[in-house]
PDB file of C-alpha atoms in Angstrom:
ATOM      1  CA  TRP A   1     -64.018-101.527 111.281  1.00 75.00           C
ATOM      2  CA  VAL A   2     -66.102-101.199 108.145  1.00 81.00           C
ATOM      3  CA  ALA A   3     -65.099 -98.324 105.902  1.00 83.00           C
ATOM      4  CA  LEU A   4     -67.874 -96.164 104.545  1.00 84.00           C
ATOM      5  CA  PRO A   5     -68.083 -96.006 100.754  1.00 85.00           C
ATOM      6  CA  GLU A   6     -67.586 -92.227 100.885  1.00 83.00           C
ATOM      7  CA  ARG A   7     -64.126 -90.774 101.510  1.00 85.00           C
ATOM      8  CA  TYR A   8     -63.541 -87.530 103.370  1.00 88.00           C
ATOM      9  CA  ASP A   9     -60.437 -86.279 101.562  1.00 86.00           C
ATOM     10  CA  ASP A  10     -59.906 -82.531 101.347  1.00 84.00           C
ATOM     11  CA  GLN A  11     -57.022 -82.461  98.909  1.00 83.00           C
ATOM     12  CA  GLY A  12     -55.602 -78.999  98.413  1.00 80.00           C
ATOM     13  CA  PHE A  13     -57.013 -77.691 101.709  1.00 80.00           C
ATOM     14  CA  SER A  14     -54.856 -76.880 104.721  1.00 73.00           C
ATOM     15  CA  GLY A  15     -55.321 -78.533 108.081  1.00 69.00           C
ATOM     16  CA  GLY A  16     -55.121 -75.024 109.514  1.00 71.00           C
ATOM     17  CA  SER A  17     -58.897 -74.716 109.261  1.00 77.00           C
ATOM     18  CA  VAL A  18     -61.839 -77.074 109.690  1.00 84.00           C
ATOM     19  CA  ASP A  19     -63.738 -75.072 107.075  1.00 87.00           C
ATOM     20  CA  ARG A  20     -63.223 -77.725 104.396  1.00 89.00           C
ATOM     21  CA  PRO A  21     -66.004 -79.362 102.344  1.00 91.00           C
ATOM     22  CA  ALA A  22     -65.230 -83.040 103.010  1.00 90.00           C
ATOM     23  CA  PHE A  23     -64.482 -82.356 106.665  1.00 90.00           C
ATOM     24  CA  GLN A  24     -67.859 -80.665 107.071  1.00 92.00           C
ATOM     25  CA  ARG A  25     -69.519 -83.718 105.456  1.00 93.00           C
ATOM     26  CA  LEU A  26     -67.690 -85.916 107.973  1.00 93.00           C
ATOM     27  CA  LEU A  27     -69.004 -83.822 110.865  1.00 94.00           C
ATOM     28  CA  SER A  28     -72.543 -84.099 109.486  1.00 95.00           C
ATOM     29  CA  ASP A  29     -72.214 -87.880 109.191  1.00 94.00           C
ATOM     30  CA  ILE A  30     -70.918 -88.064 112.767  1.00 94.00           C
ATOM     31  CA  LYS A  31     -73.911 -86.067 114.011  1.00 95.00           C
ATOM     32  CA  GLU A  32     -76.235 -88.374 112.059  1.00 94.00           C
ATOM     33  CA  GLY A  33     -74.657 -91.415 113.742  1.00 93.00           C
ATOM     34  CA  ARG A  34     -73.131 -92.888 110.579  1.00 91.00           C
ATOM     35  CA  VAL A  35     -69.552 -92.796 111.938  1.00 93.00           C
ATOM     36  CA  ASP A  36     -68.152 -94.370 115.099  1.00 91.00           C
ATOM     37  CA  VAL A  37     -64.411 -94.310 114.282  1.00 90.00           C
ATOM     38  CA  VAL A  38     -62.427 -91.638 112.476  1.00 89.00           C
ATOM     39  CA  ALA A  39     -59.128 -93.000 111.173  1.00 87.00           C
ATOM     40  CA  ILE A  40     -56.582 -90.394 110.138  1.00 85.00           C
ATOM     41  CA  HIS A  41     -53.061 -90.501 108.722  1.00 83.00           C
ATOM     42  CA  ARG A  42     -51.664 -87.858 111.090  1.00 82.00           C
ATOM     43  CA  LEU A  43     -53.316 -85.673 113.665  1.00 80.00           C
ATOM     44  CA  ASP A  44     -52.150 -82.405 112.105  1.00 78.00           C
ATOM     45  CA  ARG A  45     -53.897 -83.367 108.854  1.00 77.00           C
ATOM     46  CA  LEU A  46     -57.192 -83.185 110.751  1.00 80.00           C
ATOM     47  CA  SER A  47     -56.544 -79.720 112.199  1.00 81.00           C
ATOM     48  CA  ARG A  48     -53.686 -77.564 113.409  1.00 80.00           C
ATOM     49  CA  SER A  49     -55.686 -75.643 115.974  1.00 83.00           C
ATOM     50  CA  ILE A  50     -55.891 -76.633 119.630  1.00 84.00           C
ATOM     51  CA  ASN A  51     -59.267 -74.891 119.840  1.00 86.00           C
ATOM     52  CA  ASP A  52     -60.601 -76.974 116.949  1.00 86.00           C
ATOM     53  CA  PHE A  53     -59.287 -80.140 118.618  1.00 84.00           C
ATOM     54  CA  VAL A  54     -61.062 -79.343 121.858  1.00 84.00           C
ATOM     55  CA  ARG A  55     -64.350 -78.827 120.002  1.00 89.00           C
ATOM     56  CA  LEU A  56     -63.788 -81.940 117.882  1.00 89.00           C
ATOM     57  CA  THR A  57     -62.995 -84.193 120.829  1.00 86.00           C
ATOM     58  CA  GLU A  58     -66.105 -82.917 122.618  1.00 89.00           C
ATOM     59  CA  LEU A  59     -68.173 -83.653 119.502  1.00 93.00           C
ATOM     60  CA  PHE A  60     -66.586 -87.097 119.143  1.00 91.00           C
ATOM     61  CA  GLU A  61     -67.280 -87.906 122.798  1.00 89.00           C
ATOM     62  CA  ARG A  62     -70.914 -86.758 122.555  1.00 94.00           C
ATOM     63  CA  HIS A  63     -71.463 -89.035 119.569  1.00 95.00           C
ATOM     64  CA  GLY A  64     -69.361 -91.992 120.753  1.00 92.00           C
ATOM     65  CA  VAL A  65     -66.723 -91.545 118.031  1.00 91.00           C
ATOM     66  CA  THR A  66     -63.169 -92.802 118.500  1.00 87.00           C
ATOM     67  CA  LEU A  67     -60.236 -91.053 116.795  1.00 85.00           C
ATOM     68  CA  VAL A  68     -57.425 -93.334 115.632  1.00 83.00           C
ATOM     69  CA  SER A  69     -54.236 -92.445 113.759  1.00 82.00           C
ATOM     70  CA  THR A  70     -52.669 -94.902 111.336  1.00 83.00           C
ATOM     71  CA  THR A  71     -49.165 -93.492 111.880  1.00 85.00           C
ATOM     72  CA  GLN A  72     -49.234 -92.193 115.465  1.00 81.00           C
ATOM     73  CA  SER A  73     -49.769 -94.313 118.552  1.00 79.00           C
ATOM     74  CA  PHE A  74     -52.921 -93.119 120.192  1.00 74.00           C
ATOM     75  CA  ASP A  75     -56.523 -94.157 120.466  1.00 73.00           C
ATOM     76  CA  THR A  76     -59.019 -91.742 121.979  1.00 73.00           C
ATOM     77  CA  SER A  77     -61.024 -94.552 123.520  1.00 76.00           C
ATOM     78  CA  THR A  78     -58.471 -94.498 126.377  1.00 80.00           C
ATOM     79  CA  SER A  79     -57.539 -91.693 128.762  1.00 85.00           C
ATOM     80  CA  LEU A  80     -53.864 -92.008 127.736  1.00 86.00           C
ATOM     81  CA  GLY A  81     -54.866 -91.697 124.089  1.00 81.00           C
ATOM     82  CA  ARG A  82     -56.876 -88.546 124.802  1.00 80.00           C
ATOM     83  CA  MET A  83     -53.924 -87.009 126.643  1.00 87.00           C
ATOM     84  CA  ILE A  84     -51.586 -87.825 123.740  1.00 85.00           C
ATOM     85  CA  VAL A  85     -54.046 -86.250 121.299  1.00 81.00           C
ATOM     86  CA  ASN A  86     -54.063 -83.064 123.359  1.00 84.00           C
ATOM     87  CA  LEU A  87     -50.250 -82.973 123.396  1.00 87.00           C
ATOM     88  CA  LEU A  88     -50.052 -83.599 119.661  1.00 86.00           C
ATOM     89  CA  ALA A  89     -52.699 -80.932 119.043  1.00 84.00           C
ATOM     90  CA  THR A  90     -50.659 -78.465 121.089  1.00 88.00           C
ATOM     91  CA  PHE A  91     -47.568 -79.209 118.986  1.00 88.00           C
ATOM     92  CA  ALA A  92     -49.577 -78.940 115.754  1.00 84.00           C
ATOM     93  CA  THR A  93     -50.845 -75.507 116.835  1.00 85.00           C
ATOM     94  CA  TYR A  94     -47.304 -74.462 117.748  1.00 91.00           C
ATOM     95  CA  GLU A  95     -46.022 -75.643 114.354  1.00 88.00           C
ATOM     96  CA  ARG A  96     -48.778 -73.719 112.519  1.00 85.00           C
ATOM     97  CA  ASP A  97     -47.963 -70.563 114.476  1.00 90.00           C
ATOM     98  CA  MET A  98     -44.231 -70.935 113.810  1.00 94.00           C
ATOM     99  CA  ILE A  99     -44.853 -71.321 110.063  1.00 91.00           C
ATOM    100  CA  ARG A 100     -47.031 -68.206 110.117  1.00 90.00           C
ATOM    101  CA  GLU A 101     -44.351 -66.209 112.011  1.00 96.00           C
ATOM    102  CA  ARG A 102     -41.536 -67.372 109.730  1.00 96.00           C
ATOM    103  CA  THR A 103     -43.549 -66.483 106.641  1.00 93.00           C
ATOM    104  CA  ARG A 104     -44.408 -63.034 108.014  1.00 94.00           C
ATOM    105  CA  ASP A 105     -40.763 -62.407 109.002  1.00 96.00           C
ATOM    106  CA  LYS A 106     -39.552 -63.487 105.559  1.00 94.00           C
ATOM    107  CA  VAL A 107     -41.957 -61.080 103.817  1.00 93.00           C
ATOM    108  CA  VAL A 108     -40.937 -58.217 106.140  1.00 94.00           C
ATOM    109  CA  ALA A 109     -37.240 -58.921 105.496  1.00 94.00           C
ATOM    110  CA  ALA A 110     -37.803 -59.027 101.719  1.00 92.00           C
ATOM    111  CA  ARG A 111     -39.646 -55.692 101.845  1.00 90.00           C
ATOM    112  CA  LYS A 112     -36.827 -54.129 103.872  1.00 92.00           C
ATOM    113  CA  ARG A 113     -34.439 -55.200 101.105  1.00 91.00           C
ATOM    114  CA  GLY A 114     -36.704 -53.434  98.595  1.00 89.00           C
ATOM    115  CA  LEU A 115     -38.099 -56.605  97.042  1.00 93.00           C
ATOM    116  CA  TRP A 116     -41.637 -56.835  95.691  1.00 93.00           C
ATOM    117  CA  THR A 117     -43.440 -59.519  97.693  1.00 91.00           C
ATOM    118  CA  GLY A 118     -46.303 -60.215  95.352  1.00 88.00           C
ATOM    119  CA  GLY A 119     -49.596 -59.029  94.050  1.00 88.00           C
ATOM    120  CA  ILE A 120     -50.444 -56.806  91.128  1.00 89.00           C
ATOM    121  CA  PRO A 121     -47.882 -54.016  90.781  1.00 92.00           C
ATOM    122  CA  PRO A 122     -49.379 -50.511  90.889  1.00 91.00           C
ATOM    123  CA  LEU A 123     -49.925 -48.502  87.728  1.00 91.00           C
ATOM    124  CA  GLY A 124     -46.638 -46.973  86.650  1.00 92.00           C
ATOM    125  CA  TYR A 125     -44.506 -49.921  87.763  1.00 92.00           C
ATOM    126  CA  ARG A 126     -43.402 -53.334  86.553  1.00 93.00           C
ATOM    127  CA  VAL A 127     -41.642 -56.099  88.452  1.00 93.00           C
ATOM    128  CA  ARG A 128     -38.106 -56.857  87.295  1.00 93.00           C
ATOM    129  CA  GLN A 129     -35.844 -59.201  89.235  1.00 92.00           C
ATOM    130  CA  LYS A 130     -38.235 -59.082  92.206  1.00 92.00           C
ATOM    131  CA  ARG A 131     -38.145 -55.274  92.388  1.00 93.00           C
ATOM    132  CA  LEU A 132     -40.589 -52.595  91.306  1.00 92.00           C
ATOM    133  CA  VAL A 133     -39.194 -50.467  88.498  1.00 94.00           C
ATOM    134  CA  VAL A 134     -40.787 -47.430  86.893  1.00 95.00           C
ATOM    135  CA  HIS A 135     -42.602 -48.087  83.616  1.00 93.00           C
ATOM    136  CA  PRO A 136     -42.025 -44.763  81.781  1.00 94.00           C
ATOM    137  CA  GLU A 137     -45.228 -44.614  79.677  1.00 89.00           C
ATOM    138  CA  GLU A 138     -47.459 -45.574  82.595  1.00 92.00           C
ATOM    139  CA  ALA A 139     -45.557 -43.253  84.960  1.00 94.00           C
ATOM    140  CA  GLU A 140     -46.422 -40.309  82.708  1.00 94.00           C
ATOM    141  CA  GLN A 141     -50.057 -41.444  82.781  1.00 93.00           C
ATOM    142  CA  VAL A 142     -49.966 -41.535  86.604  1.00 95.00           C
ATOM    143  CA  ARG A 143     -48.497 -38.008  86.719  1.00 96.00           C
ATOM    144  CA  GLU A 144     -51.286 -36.808  84.414  1.00 96.00           C
ATOM    145  CA  ILE A 145     -53.917 -38.409  86.665  1.00 96.00           C
ATOM    146  CA  PHE A 146     -52.459 -36.509  89.632  1.00 96.00           C
ATOM    147  CA  ARG A 147     -52.412 -33.242  87.644  1.00 96.00           C
ATOM    148  CA  LEU A 148     -56.067 -33.765  86.737  1.00 96.00           C
ATOM    149  CA  TYR A 149     -56.983 -34.343  90.361  1.00 97.00           C
ATOM    150  CA  LEU A 150     -55.085 -31.245  91.544  1.00 96.00           C
ATOM    151  CA  ALA A 151     -56.884 -29.187  88.891  1.00 96.00           C
ATOM    152  CA  THR A 152     -60.385 -30.505  89.671  1.00 95.00           C
ATOM    153  CA  CYS A 153     -60.189 -31.772  93.287  1.00 94.00           C
ATOM    154  CA  SER A 154     -62.764 -34.345  92.208  1.00 96.00           C
ATOM    155  CA  VAL A 155     -62.238 -38.077  91.746  1.00 96.00           C
ATOM    156  CA  THR A 156     -65.462 -38.214  89.715  1.00 96.00           C
ATOM    157  CA  ALA A 157     -64.232 -35.526  87.329  1.00 96.00           C
ATOM    158  CA  VAL A 158     -60.904 -37.335  86.923  1.00 96.00           C
ATOM    159  CA  VAL A 159     -62.657 -40.633  86.155  1.00 95.00           C
ATOM    160  CA  GLN A 160     -64.919 -38.930  83.612  1.00 96.00           C
ATOM    161  CA  GLU A 161     -61.912 -37.332  81.908  1.00 95.00           C
ATOM    162  CA  LEU A 162     -60.005 -40.652  81.858  1.00 95.00           C
ATOM    163  CA  ASN A 163     -63.043 -42.348  80.322  1.00 95.00           C
ATOM    164  CA  ARG A 164     -63.360 -39.535  77.745  1.00 95.00           C
ATOM    165  CA  ARG A 165     -59.697 -40.101  76.803  1.00 94.00           C
ATOM    166  CA  GLY A 166     -60.284 -43.855  76.580  1.00 93.00           C
ATOM    167  CA  TRP A 167     -57.714 -44.680  79.239  1.00 91.00           C
ATOM    168  CA  LYS A 168     -58.273 -48.137  80.635  1.00 86.00           C
ATOM    169  CA  ALA A 169     -56.882 -49.934  83.651  1.00 82.00           C
ATOM    170  CA  ARG A 170     -54.114 -52.361  82.885  1.00 80.00           C
ATOM    171  CA  SER A 171     -55.500 -55.884  82.454  1.00 74.00           C
ATOM    172  CA  TRP A 172     -54.020 -58.955  84.090  1.00 70.00           C
TER     173      TRP A 172
END
């Protein structure tokens, strides 16, 4: 093999998606016939989606590209290697889905325990020890905003009044 001078590293990007800049450059180079072997560290670093793998292997086959892993024993130039890739891709997809489910379950459990799970806290609240607590000055401001709306029944009128008073959104 002769390595191309350009590397296709997508540091900081997940293998959960093929929508990565260097990966897209690799696909373009494959289509242009500049690549005949793709050497990877591990299959799940390429993608963690069985659907992506199916499309990739079809693309590789159309362009005569062999996929080789430096740490896993397979070579897509053989039928056994292609079968192993499909099995590994299935496990990579399963692992991605399990991570997603565990993360979702952890967030749901934290919310059930009353914990703030991230993002910008709403006006009138601050985060203390992973919980939302009332911020007294802002809470009074929120109550006044509601009173204004009940009196005018108009979001536009409320916004105009808040602007007249010089009230600004909290900055982050």
